[in-house]
Amino acid sequence: MTALFDTTAPRSVYEDEHEQFRETVTKFLESVVAPNFERWEAAKRPDRELFSAAGEHGMLLFGTPERFGGAGVDDFRFNAILNEEFGRAGFASAGLSLALQNDVVGPYLTDLTSDEQKQRWLPGLTDGSLVGAIAMTEPGAGSDLSGIRTRAVRDGDHYVLNGAKTFISNGQNCDLVVVAARTSDDKHKGMSLLVVEEGTPGFEKGRNLDKLGLHGQDTSELSFTDARVPVANRLGQEGTGFYSLMRNLPQERLSLATSAVAAAEGVLERTLQYVNDRKAFGRPIGTFQHSRFLLAELATELDIARVFTDHCVSLHAQRKLTAARAAKAKWWTTELQVRVADRCLQLHGGYGYMREYPISRAFADARIQTIYGGTTEIMKEIIGKDLGL
Ligand SMILES: Cc1cc2nc3c(=O)[nH]c(=O)nc-3n(C[C@H](O)[C@H](O)[C@H](O)COP(=O)(O)OP(=O)(O)OC[C@H]3O[C@@H](n4cnc5c(N)ncnc54)[C@H](O)[C@@H]3O)c2cc1C
């Protein structure tokens, strides 16, 4: 696609090897995703082949050490490129499936695991034969993670797990789920992370939830009824789960920011094409002063969002991204993405409301971005605390 955004300013955060990887992702979108995407949307979940094909193309868990079947390249810029290209092309739901595995689940399994656990899980997550999910949210606790009630009670070499989770991405396709569970009543020190594997008696996948957007992706209820989970499946020490979540959430938020900016850029590019082609009152609708000013404003804001997000990616690659800065990137870029999708749909007139026009999907897919991974309001709480307020 022709780049419309200040092509004279190369993005210094990325090097040649990253740009080569961008080409790999673009080709993957053409050959694997585009031909199957409508079918995945109709099925409300992607085929497992999305994961195995991504694994074959070296697009999963870049940081997995070589001895466990990975490339051993722990460089978030590759993750970001994957998110950007899926978002830009309008394949957000398939992009989320992979981002969940790479950016959200991946770090728990690469950073908190023993060698024995790595051997069991990393090769499969890296070649795409295993699909991962993470289950924090419950029907009664979303923004306030310290309120979770799923409980794991120690019984010899096992934990007995009881509780219910909801809104879990990859929740139908997953083979293993990182579950946040209460191991004591202490608000923060009472949380632990357990990996629950498909086939564990008492672990059930509930409904594949019917969403407003992201139709090509599965979001599920999960339940645990006296599910016996080996102590050997615990990630890190007992009672450290809340702190592990807090450490990894900034990457999840940056991941969402990278997809938000690129998705909005893709929407703006397609809208520019549309407003040039569509005529009213004898002229292209893009030439009305209102349309020109609106698009000029959105293009400006996207340039600013791009520079800030790239800056955050660069900081994260140097392990210097703070929770507050990740929160700033997340709320600002996702709110912008929603606004860009909304305003660009308006410029499409009635056609924008038709599902056959990509803008309608982009509009519906964008809406969740300000909610999951921590809502805009929670991001502002984090930033407010960082300001000492
Ligand atoms: C499609 C989708 C995929 C998801 N994937 C996953 C997943 O893979 N794993 C997972 O664990 N979760 C997942 N979630 C859950 C998601 O992270 C939560 O929905 C989100 O954190 C909000 O929690 P909640 O829905 O319980 O809303 P609530 O916490 O009930 O919030 C409702 C409203 O109250 C506001 N609010 C709450 N607290 C405050 C406060 N202190 N100050 C100001 N306003 C506040 C919120 O901002 C929001 O506007 C997913 C959700 C969706 C819809």
Tab-separated table of C-alpha atoms and ligand atoms in Angstrom:
chain	number	residue	atom	x	y	z
A	1	MET	CA	0.000	0.000	0.000
A	2	THR	CA	1.284	3.505	-0.787
A	3	ALA	CA	2.461	5.222	2.329
A	4	LEU	CA	0.747	8.567	2.839
A	5	PHE	CA	2.460	9.522	6.039
A	6	ASP	CA	5.585	11.639	5.785
A	7	THR	CA	7.679	9.221	3.800
A	8	THR	CA	10.648	11.569	4.062
A	9	ALA	CA	10.967	10.687	7.742
A	10	PRO	CA	12.120	7.072	8.042
A	11	ARG	CA	11.100	5.383	11.256
A	12	SER	CA	14.367	5.239	13.094
A	13	VAL	CA	13.154	2.640	15.581
A	14	TYR	CA	13.259	-0.098	12.948
A	15	GLU	CA	16.350	-1.522	11.272
A	16	ASP	CA	16.736	-3.436	8.003
A	17	GLU	CA	16.056	-6.815	9.604
A	18	HIS	CA	12.768	-5.509	10.982
A	19	GLU	CA	11.700	-4.101	7.629
A	20	GLN	CA	12.523	-7.448	6.001
A	21	PHE	CA	10.299	-9.106	8.553
A	22	ARG	CA	7.551	-6.614	7.651
A	23	GLU	CA	7.682	-7.980	4.096
A	24	THR	CA	7.363	-11.541	5.426
A	25	VAL	CA	4.266	-10.506	7.361
A	26	THR	CA	2.750	-8.728	4.338
A	27	LYS	CA	3.218	-11.834	2.202
A	28	PHE	CA	1.749	-13.982	4.955
A	29	LEU	CA	-1.334	-11.747	5.021
A	30	GLU	CA	-1.779	-12.173	1.276
A	31	SER	CA	-1.204	-15.915	1.152
A	32	VAL	CA	-2.628	-17.209	4.445
A	33	VAL	CA	-4.934	-14.626	6.005
A	34	ALA	CA	-6.758	-12.890	3.130
A	35	PRO	CA	-8.006	-16.114	1.463
A	36	ASN	CA	-9.426	-17.446	4.752
A	37	PHE	CA	-10.481	-14.349	6.636
A	38	GLU	CA	-14.176	-14.257	5.709
A	39	ARG	CA	-14.509	-17.915	6.625
A	40	TRP	CA	-12.908	-17.258	10.021
A	41	GLU	CA	-15.304	-14.360	10.570
A	42	ALA	CA	-18.283	-16.576	9.728
A	43	ALA	CA	-16.982	-19.313	12.063
A	44	LYS	CA	-16.290	-16.697	14.787
A	45	ARG	CA	-12.794	-18.103	15.264
A	46	PRO	CA	-9.693	-18.623	13.156
A	47	ASP	CA	-8.557	-22.074	12.042
A	48	ARG	CA	-5.748	-23.568	14.055
A	49	GLU	CA	-3.766	-23.323	10.813
A	50	LEU	CA	-3.420	-19.592	11.469
A	51	PHE	CA	-1.129	-20.536	14.356
A	52	SER	CA	0.723	-23.390	12.672
A	53	ALA	CA	1.321	-21.319	9.528
A	54	ALA	CA	2.494	-18.383	11.653
A	55	GLY	CA	4.841	-20.784	13.450
A	56	GLU	CA	6.225	-22.034	10.136
A	57	HIS	CA	6.949	-18.452	9.093
A	58	GLY	CA	8.828	-17.721	12.327
A	59	MET	CA	6.127	-15.357	13.551
A	60	LEU	CA	5.503	-16.774	17.034
A	61	LEU	CA	7.338	-16.219	20.332
A	62	PHE	CA	10.428	-14.600	18.871
A	63	GLY	CA	12.158	-14.724	22.256
A	64	THR	CA	12.001	-18.507	22.763
A	65	PRO	CA	15.599	-19.683	23.284
A	66	GLU	CA	17.024	-21.771	20.434
A	67	ARG	CA	17.267	-24.897	22.597
A	68	PHE	CA	13.474	-24.792	22.956
A	69	GLY	CA	12.844	-24.359	19.247
A	70	GLY	CA	12.823	-20.580	18.908
A	71	ALA	CA	14.918	-17.857	17.364
A	72	GLY	CA	16.062	-16.499	20.728
A	73	VAL	CA	15.457	-12.929	19.556
A	74	ASP	CA	13.832	-11.093	22.413
A	75	ASP	CA	13.144	-7.858	20.506
A	76	PHE	CA	9.654	-6.387	20.796
A	77	ARG	CA	10.078	-4.576	17.472
A	78	PHE	CA	9.252	-7.840	15.669
A	79	ASN	CA	6.087	-8.197	17.740
A	80	ALA	CA	5.165	-4.598	16.923
A	81	ILE	CA	5.601	-5.105	13.182
A	82	LEU	CA	3.320	-8.117	13.221
A	83	ASN	CA	0.643	-6.117	15.053
A	84	GLU	CA	1.025	-3.167	12.726
A	85	GLU	CA	0.641	-5.080	9.503
A	86	PHE	CA	-2.374	-7.114	10.636
A	87	GLY	CA	-3.991	-3.907	11.901
A	88	ARG	CA	-3.171	-1.833	8.811
A	89	ALA	CA	-4.616	-4.481	6.487
A	90	GLY	CA	-7.875	-4.640	8.473
A	91	PHE	CA	-7.296	-8.144	9.862
A	92	ALA	CA	-7.431	-7.050	13.497
A	93	SER	CA	-9.120	-10.185	14.805
A	94	ALA	CA	-6.519	-12.558	13.366
A	95	GLY	CA	-3.824	-10.150	14.555
A	96	LEU	CA	-5.229	-10.268	18.073
A	97	SER	CA	-5.091	-14.083	18.100
A	98	LEU	CA	-1.361	-13.973	17.392
A	99	ALA	CA	-0.647	-10.925	19.555
A	100	LEU	CA	-2.263	-12.741	22.452
A	101	GLN	CA	0.154	-15.614	21.980
A	102	ASN	CA	3.226	-13.434	21.360
A	103	ASP	CA	2.831	-10.300	23.418
A	104	VAL	CA	0.531	-11.333	26.234
A	105	VAL	CA	0.897	-15.063	27.007
A	106	GLY	CA	4.459	-15.442	25.684
A	107	PRO	CA	6.316	-13.433	28.337
A	108	TYR	CA	4.761	-15.410	31.204
A	109	LEU	CA	5.966	-18.658	29.676
A	110	THR	CA	9.401	-17.485	28.660
A	111	ASP	CA	10.202	-15.440	31.775
A	112	LEU	CA	8.544	-17.256	34.677
A	113	THR	CA	9.141	-20.886	33.756
A	114	SER	CA	11.628	-23.518	34.859
A	115	ASP	CA	13.549	-25.434	32.183
A	116	GLU	CA	11.179	-28.368	32.653
A	117	GLN	CA	8.154	-26.123	32.012
A	118	LYS	CA	9.859	-24.447	29.065
A	119	GLN	CA	10.476	-27.859	27.526
A	120	ARG	CA	6.821	-28.786	27.888
A	121	TRP	CA	5.287	-25.608	26.483
A	122	LEU	CA	7.656	-23.379	24.522
A	123	PRO	CA	8.304	-25.597	21.467
A	124	GLY	CA	4.558	-25.957	20.814
A	125	LEU	CA	3.734	-22.292	21.389
A	126	THR	CA	6.567	-21.355	19.065
A	127	ASP	CA	5.693	-23.718	16.202
A	128	GLY	CA	1.977	-22.997	16.603
A	129	SER	CA	0.920	-26.513	17.553
A	130	LEU	CA	-0.124	-25.082	20.949
A	131	VAL	CA	-2.396	-22.071	21.369
A	132	GLY	CA	-2.232	-20.017	24.546
A	133	ALA	CA	-4.665	-17.793	26.436
A	134	ILE	CA	-4.656	-15.821	29.654
A	135	ALA	CA	-7.594	-15.718	32.038
A	136	MET	CA	-7.691	-12.844	34.479
A	137	THR	CA	-11.183	-11.401	34.037
A	138	GLU	CA	-14.167	-12.872	35.871
A	139	PRO	CA	-17.858	-12.060	35.698
A	140	GLY	CA	-17.450	-10.065	38.930
A	141	ALA	CA	-13.945	-8.634	38.419
A	142	GLY	CA	-12.428	-6.917	35.394
A	143	SER	CA	-10.790	-3.564	36.032
A	144	ASP	CA	-10.227	-4.467	39.672
A	145	LEU	CA	-8.039	-7.540	39.315
A	146	SER	CA	-7.488	-7.794	43.049
A	147	GLY	CA	-11.171	-8.762	43.282
A	148	ILE	CA	-10.863	-12.117	41.528
A	149	ARG	CA	-12.488	-15.063	43.283
A	150	THR	CA	-11.263	-18.108	41.351
A	151	ARG	CA	-9.575	-20.130	44.054
A	152	ALA	CA	-6.765	-22.688	44.026
A	153	VAL	CA	-6.437	-24.812	47.160
A	154	ARG	CA	-3.315	-26.881	47.625
A	155	ASP	CA	-3.818	-30.649	47.941
A	156	GLY	CA	-0.506	-32.521	47.883
A	157	ASP	CA	1.133	-32.142	44.475
A	158	HIS	CA	-1.920	-30.432	43.026
A	159	TYR	CA	-4.069	-27.369	43.336
A	160	VAL	CA	-7.817	-27.852	43.270
A	161	LEU	CA	-9.150	-25.023	41.133
A	162	ASN	CA	-12.689	-23.621	41.245
A	163	GLY	CA	-14.066	-20.532	39.558
A	164	ALA	CA	-15.286	-18.880	36.376
A	165	LYS	CA	-13.545	-16.618	33.879
A	166	THR	CA	-15.056	-14.611	31.060
A	167	PHE	CA	-14.078	-12.656	27.917
A	168	ILE	CA	-11.036	-14.883	27.358
A	169	SER	CA	-9.386	-14.299	23.971
A	170	ASN	CA	-8.357	-17.492	22.132
A	171	GLY	CA	-10.681	-19.127	24.665
A	172	GLN	CA	-12.061	-21.745	22.258
A	173	ASN	CA	-8.859	-22.526	20.401
A	174	CYS	CA	-6.533	-22.603	23.390
A	175	ASP	CA	-4.605	-25.658	24.580
A	176	LEU	CA	-3.287	-23.971	27.684
A	177	VAL	CA	-4.515	-21.079	29.775
A	178	VAL	CA	-2.578	-19.000	32.267
A	179	VAL	CA	-5.154	-18.641	35.044
A	180	ALA	CA	-4.978	-15.989	37.745
A	181	ALA	CA	-6.267	-17.629	40.915
A	182	ARG	CA	-6.453	-16.824	44.587
A	183	THR	CA	-4.197	-18.999	46.768
A	184	SER	CA	-4.821	-16.947	49.915
A	185	ASP	CA	-7.031	-14.073	51.032
A	186	ASP	CA	-4.300	-11.445	50.905
A	187	LYS	CA	-5.429	-8.852	48.327
A	188	HIS	CA	-2.194	-8.784	46.312
A	189	LYS	CA	0.052	-11.459	47.811
A	190	GLY	CA	-2.752	-13.999	47.583
A	191	MET	CA	-2.717	-14.392	43.810
A	192	SER	CA	-0.890	-17.085	41.839
A	193	LEU	CA	-0.671	-18.023	38.163
A	194	LEU	CA	-1.403	-21.601	37.108
A	195	VAL	CA	-1.171	-23.076	33.636
A	196	VAL	CA	-4.269	-25.174	33.007
A	197	GLU	CA	-4.058	-27.584	30.105
A	198	GLU	CA	-6.812	-28.677	27.738
A	199	GLY	CA	-8.163	-32.049	28.855
A	200	THR	CA	-7.812	-31.362	32.590
A	201	PRO	CA	-10.937	-32.882	34.169
A	202	GLY	CA	-13.152	-30.072	35.510
A	203	PHE	CA	-11.835	-27.483	33.026
A	204	GLU	CA	-14.557	-26.547	30.545
A	205	LYS	CA	-14.804	-24.072	27.719
A	206	GLY	CA	-18.156	-22.328	27.723
A	207	ARG	CA	-19.809	-20.173	25.086
A	208	ASN	CA	-17.891	-18.561	22.272
A	209	LEU	CA	-19.207	-15.070	23.029
A	210	ASP	CA	-21.077	-13.124	20.339
A	211	LYS	CA	-19.251	-9.811	19.967
A	212	LEU	CA	-19.919	-6.458	18.309
A	213	GLY	CA	-16.698	-6.766	16.313
A	214	LEU	CA	-13.551	-8.915	16.026
A	215	HIS	CA	-15.714	-11.633	14.518
A	216	GLY	CA	-12.758	-13.635	13.248
A	217	GLN	CA	-11.579	-14.322	16.783
A	218	ASP	CA	-12.855	-16.453	19.644
A	219	THR	CA	-13.657	-14.947	23.046
A	220	SER	CA	-14.875	-17.393	25.605
A	221	GLU	CA	-16.195	-18.177	29.017
A	222	LEU	CA	-14.119	-20.748	30.928
A	223	SER	CA	-14.998	-22.660	34.055
A	224	PHE	CA	-13.085	-24.728	36.589
A	225	THR	CA	-14.849	-27.222	38.838
A	226	ASP	CA	-12.544	-29.109	41.175
A	227	ALA	CA	-9.975	-29.075	38.378
A	228	ARG	CA	-6.760	-30.671	39.636
A	229	VAL	CA	-3.789	-28.686	38.376
A	230	PRO	CA	-0.278	-29.983	39.153
A	231	VAL	CA	1.830	-27.726	41.351
A	232	ALA	CA	4.412	-28.234	38.584
A	233	ASN	CA	2.166	-25.996	36.422
A	234	ARG	CA	2.496	-22.960	38.672
A	235	LEU	CA	4.356	-19.997	37.173
A	236	GLY	CA	6.832	-18.554	39.654
A	237	GLN	CA	6.384	-18.703	43.397
A	238	GLU	CA	3.001	-18.995	45.067
A	239	GLY	CA	1.606	-15.546	45.807
A	240	THR	CA	3.553	-13.688	43.111
A	241	GLY	CA	0.816	-13.711	40.442
A	242	PHE	CA	-0.435	-10.164	40.928
A	243	TYR	CA	3.088	-8.757	40.614
A	244	SER	CA	3.753	-10.831	37.482
A	245	LEU	CA	0.573	-9.440	35.918
A	246	MET	CA	1.599	-5.875	36.784
A	247	ARG	CA	5.017	-6.460	35.226
A	248	ASN	CA	3.646	-7.811	31.949
A	249	LEU	CA	0.625	-5.561	31.428
A	250	PRO	CA	2.688	-2.621	30.048
A	251	GLN	CA	3.792	-4.814	27.108
A	252	GLU	CA	0.181	-5.855	26.475
A	253	ARG	CA	-0.795	-2.175	26.410
A	254	LEU	CA	1.998	-1.204	24.074
A	255	SER	CA	0.992	-4.089	21.822
A	256	LEU	CA	-2.520	-2.621	21.612
A	257	ALA	CA	-1.101	0.820	20.854
A	258	THR	CA	0.966	-0.511	17.949
A	259	SER	CA	-2.070	-2.167	16.404
A	260	ALA	CA	-4.238	0.921	17.048
A	261	VAL	CA	-2.041	3.382	15.204
A	262	ALA	CA	-1.490	1.142	12.184
A	263	ALA	CA	-5.166	0.172	11.971
A	264	ALA	CA	-6.129	3.845	12.011
A	265	GLU	CA	-3.532	4.633	9.349
A	266	GLY	CA	-5.004	1.883	7.174
A	267	VAL	CA	-8.498	3.302	7.667
A	268	LEU	CA	-7.343	6.801	6.752
A	269	GLU	CA	-5.581	5.543	3.625
A	270	ARG	CA	-8.661	3.712	2.416
A	271	THR	CA	-10.856	6.691	3.240
A	272	LEU	CA	-8.640	9.046	1.242
A	273	GLN	CA	-9.130	6.767	-1.734
A	274	TYR	CA	-12.878	6.753	-1.174
A	275	VAL	CA	-13.280	10.527	-0.852
A	276	ASN	CA	-11.314	11.012	-4.053
A	277	ASP	CA	-13.503	8.549	-5.977
A	278	ARG	CA	-16.922	9.469	-4.593
A	279	LYS	CA	-18.565	12.573	-6.024
A	280	ALA	CA	-21.361	14.823	-4.757
A	281	PHE	CA	-22.440	18.219	-6.038
A	282	GLY	CA	-20.178	17.627	-9.058
A	283	ARG	CA	-16.905	17.206	-7.134
A	284	PRO	CA	-15.028	14.594	-5.076
A	285	ILE	CA	-16.384	14.675	-1.536
A	286	GLY	CA	-12.843	14.966	-0.190
A	287	THR	CA	-12.553	18.444	-1.694
A	288	PHE	CA	-15.230	19.956	0.543
A	289	GLN	CA	-13.458	22.100	3.069
A	290	HIS	CA	-15.008	20.179	5.944
A	291	SER	CA	-13.673	16.836	4.648
A	292	ARG	CA	-10.248	18.299	3.911
A	293	PHE	CA	-9.920	19.846	7.357
A	294	LEU	CA	-11.176	16.726	9.086
A	295	LEU	CA	-8.744	14.491	7.225
A	296	ALA	CA	-5.930	16.976	7.782
A	297	GLU	CA	-6.610	16.892	11.524
A	298	LEU	CA	-6.752	13.093	11.679
A	299	ALA	CA	-3.568	12.756	9.598
A	300	THR	CA	-1.799	15.173	11.965
A	301	GLU	CA	-2.930	13.339	15.076
A	302	LEU	CA	-1.889	10.022	13.579
A	303	ASP	CA	1.573	11.362	12.801
A	304	ILE	CA	1.890	12.446	16.424
A	305	ALA	CA	0.579	9.100	17.684
A	306	ARG	CA	3.020	7.259	15.422
A	307	VAL	CA	6.028	9.175	16.725
A	308	PHE	CA	5.033	8.642	20.365
A	309	THR	CA	4.276	4.952	19.844
A	310	ASP	CA	7.575	4.382	18.055
A	311	HIS	CA	9.285	6.122	20.957
A	312	CYS	CA	7.576	3.727	23.393
A	313	VAL	CA	8.547	0.715	21.252
A	314	SER	CA	12.125	1.923	21.323
A	315	LEU	CA	12.018	2.377	25.113
A	316	HIS	CA	10.526	-1.079	25.537
A	317	ALA	CA	13.212	-2.641	23.339
A	318	GLN	CA	15.686	-1.101	25.828
A	319	ARG	CA	13.620	-2.370	28.813
A	320	LYS	CA	12.874	1.218	29.821
A	321	LEU	CA	9.114	1.479	29.239
A	322	THR	CA	7.316	2.460	32.439
A	323	ALA	CA	3.772	1.401	33.317
A	324	ALA	CA	2.601	5.014	33.137
A	325	ARG	CA	4.076	5.618	29.689
A	326	ALA	CA	2.548	2.392	28.380
A	327	ALA	CA	-0.792	3.547	29.811
A	328	LYS	CA	-0.436	6.894	28.016
A	329	ALA	CA	0.269	5.144	24.724
A	330	LYS	CA	-2.628	2.729	25.195
A	331	TRP	CA	-5.400	5.207	25.993
A	332	TRP	CA	-4.314	7.919	23.590
A	333	THR	CA	-3.831	5.737	20.529
A	334	THR	CA	-6.899	3.562	21.035
A	335	GLU	CA	-9.188	6.552	21.609
A	336	LEU	CA	-7.718	8.060	18.440
A	337	GLN	CA	-8.302	4.819	16.548
A	338	VAL	CA	-11.973	4.828	17.595
A	339	ARG	CA	-12.359	8.470	16.516
A	340	VAL	CA	-10.620	7.898	13.182
A	341	ALA	CA	-12.862	4.908	12.451
A	342	ASP	CA	-15.980	6.841	13.435
A	343	ARG	CA	-15.186	9.967	11.410
A	344	CYS	CA	-14.030	7.998	8.380
A	345	LEU	CA	-17.201	5.928	8.457
A	346	GLN	CA	-19.131	9.209	8.371
A	347	LEU	CA	-17.239	10.203	5.227
A	348	HIS	CA	-18.419	6.980	3.576
A	349	GLY	CA	-22.059	8.003	4.037
A	350	GLY	CA	-24.533	5.104	3.946
A	351	TYR	CA	-21.974	2.803	2.348
A	352	GLY	CA	-19.930	3.035	5.520
A	353	TYR	CA	-22.707	1.282	7.406
A	354	MET	CA	-22.691	-1.692	5.037
A	355	ARG	CA	-20.736	-4.752	6.119
A	356	GLU	CA	-19.326	-5.186	2.631
A	357	TYR	CA	-17.300	-1.992	3.119
A	358	PRO	CA	-14.121	-2.550	5.184
A	359	ILE	CA	-14.721	0.669	7.123
A	360	SER	CA	-17.708	-0.880	8.898
A	361	ARG	CA	-15.562	-3.749	10.153
A	362	ALA	CA	-12.789	-1.342	11.155
A	363	PHE	CA	-15.354	0.683	13.133
A	364	ALA	CA	-16.681	-2.363	15.004
A	365	ASP	CA	-13.220	-3.849	15.571
A	366	ALA	CA	-11.847	-0.572	16.920
A	367	ARG	CA	-14.426	-0.173	19.648
A	368	ILE	CA	-13.015	-2.789	22.024
A	369	GLN	CA	-9.547	-1.284	21.962
A	370	THR	CA	-10.332	1.322	24.623
A	371	ILE	CA	-11.740	-1.391	26.915
A	372	TYR	CA	-9.606	-4.539	27.011
A	373	GLY	CA	-6.061	-4.573	28.305
A	374	GLY	CA	-7.317	-2.007	30.844
A	375	THR	CA	-9.933	0.642	30.074
A	376	THR	CA	-9.119	4.246	29.203
A	377	GLU	CA	-10.296	5.229	32.667
A	378	ILE	CA	-7.960	2.735	34.352
A	379	MET	CA	-5.087	4.005	32.168
A	380	LYS	CA	-5.778	7.527	33.423
A	381	GLU	CA	-5.820	6.235	37.006
A	382	ILE	CA	-2.346	4.745	36.466
A	383	ILE	CA	-1.070	7.990	34.958
A	384	GLY	CA	-2.711	10.035	37.721
A	385	LYS	CA	-0.979	7.945	40.386
A	386	ASP	CA	2.303	8.404	38.558
A	387	LEU	CA	1.718	12.156	38.800
A	388	GLY	CA	1.449	11.716	42.546
A	389	LEU	CA	-2.328	12.347	42.582
B	1	LIG	C1	-13.237	-8.943	23.271
B	1	LIG	C2	-12.625	-8.995	24.629
B	1	LIG	C3	-11.469	-9.719	24.827
B	1	LIG	C4	-10.914	-9.813	26.102
B	1	LIG	N1	-9.828	-10.632	26.313
B	1	LIG	C5	-9.447	-10.897	27.593
B	1	LIG	C6	-8.478	-11.906	27.861
B	1	LIG	O1	-7.933	-12.549	26.943
B	1	LIG	N2	-8.162	-12.169	29.160
B	1	LIG	C7	-8.736	-11.498	30.200
B	1	LIG	O2	-8.400	-11.774	31.343
B	1	LIG	N3	-9.645	-10.512	29.974
B	1	LIG	C8	-10.028	-10.219	28.701
B	1	LIG	N4	-10.980	-9.261	28.461
B	1	LIG	C9	-11.547	-8.530	29.593
B	1	LIG	C10	-11.203	-7.049	29.628
B	1	LIG	O3	-9.857	-6.862	29.969
B	1	LIG	C11	-12.170	-6.369	30.611
B	1	LIG	O4	-13.431	-6.358	29.987
B	1	LIG	C12	-11.742	-4.972	30.977
B	1	LIG	O5	-10.582	-4.991	31.765
B	1	LIG	C13	-12.846	-4.224	31.743
B	1	LIG	O6	-13.350	-4.995	32.797
B	1	LIG	P1	-14.941	-5.183	32.937
B	1	LIG	O7	-15.458	-5.601	31.608
B	1	LIG	O8	-15.209	-6.042	34.106
B	1	LIG	O9	-15.491	-3.725	33.200
B	1	LIG	P2	-15.625	-3.003	34.632
B	1	LIG	O10	-14.384	-3.175	35.409
B	1	LIG	O11	-16.922	-3.402	35.256
B	1	LIG	O12	-15.738	-1.477	34.175
B	1	LIG	C14	-16.960	-0.888	33.709
B	1	LIG	C15	-16.725	0.609	33.545
B	1	LIG	O13	-16.348	1.171	34.811
B	1	LIG	C16	-15.150	1.894	34.657
B	1	LIG	N5	-14.332	1.814	35.870
B	1	LIG	C17	-14.014	0.707	36.592
B	1	LIG	N6	-13.191	1.039	37.593
B	1	LIG	C18	-12.997	2.370	37.503
B	1	LIG	C19	-12.224	3.321	38.245
B	1	LIG	N7	-11.468	2.960	39.290
B	1	LIG	N8	-12.255	4.618	37.860
B	1	LIG	C20	-13.004	5.012	36.807
B	1	LIG	N9	-13.729	4.165	36.048
B	1	LIG	C21	-13.711	2.866	36.394
B	1	LIG	C22	-14.438	1.224	33.501
B	1	LIG	O14	-13.463	2.087	32.929
B	1	LIG	C23	-15.595	0.929	32.568
B	1	LIG	O15	-15.906	2.069	31.813
B	1	LIG	C24	-11.512	-9.113	27.196
B	1	LIG	C25	-12.675	-8.363	26.976
B	1	LIG	C26	-13.241	-8.324	25.722
B	1	LIG	C27	-14.542	-7.571	25.564
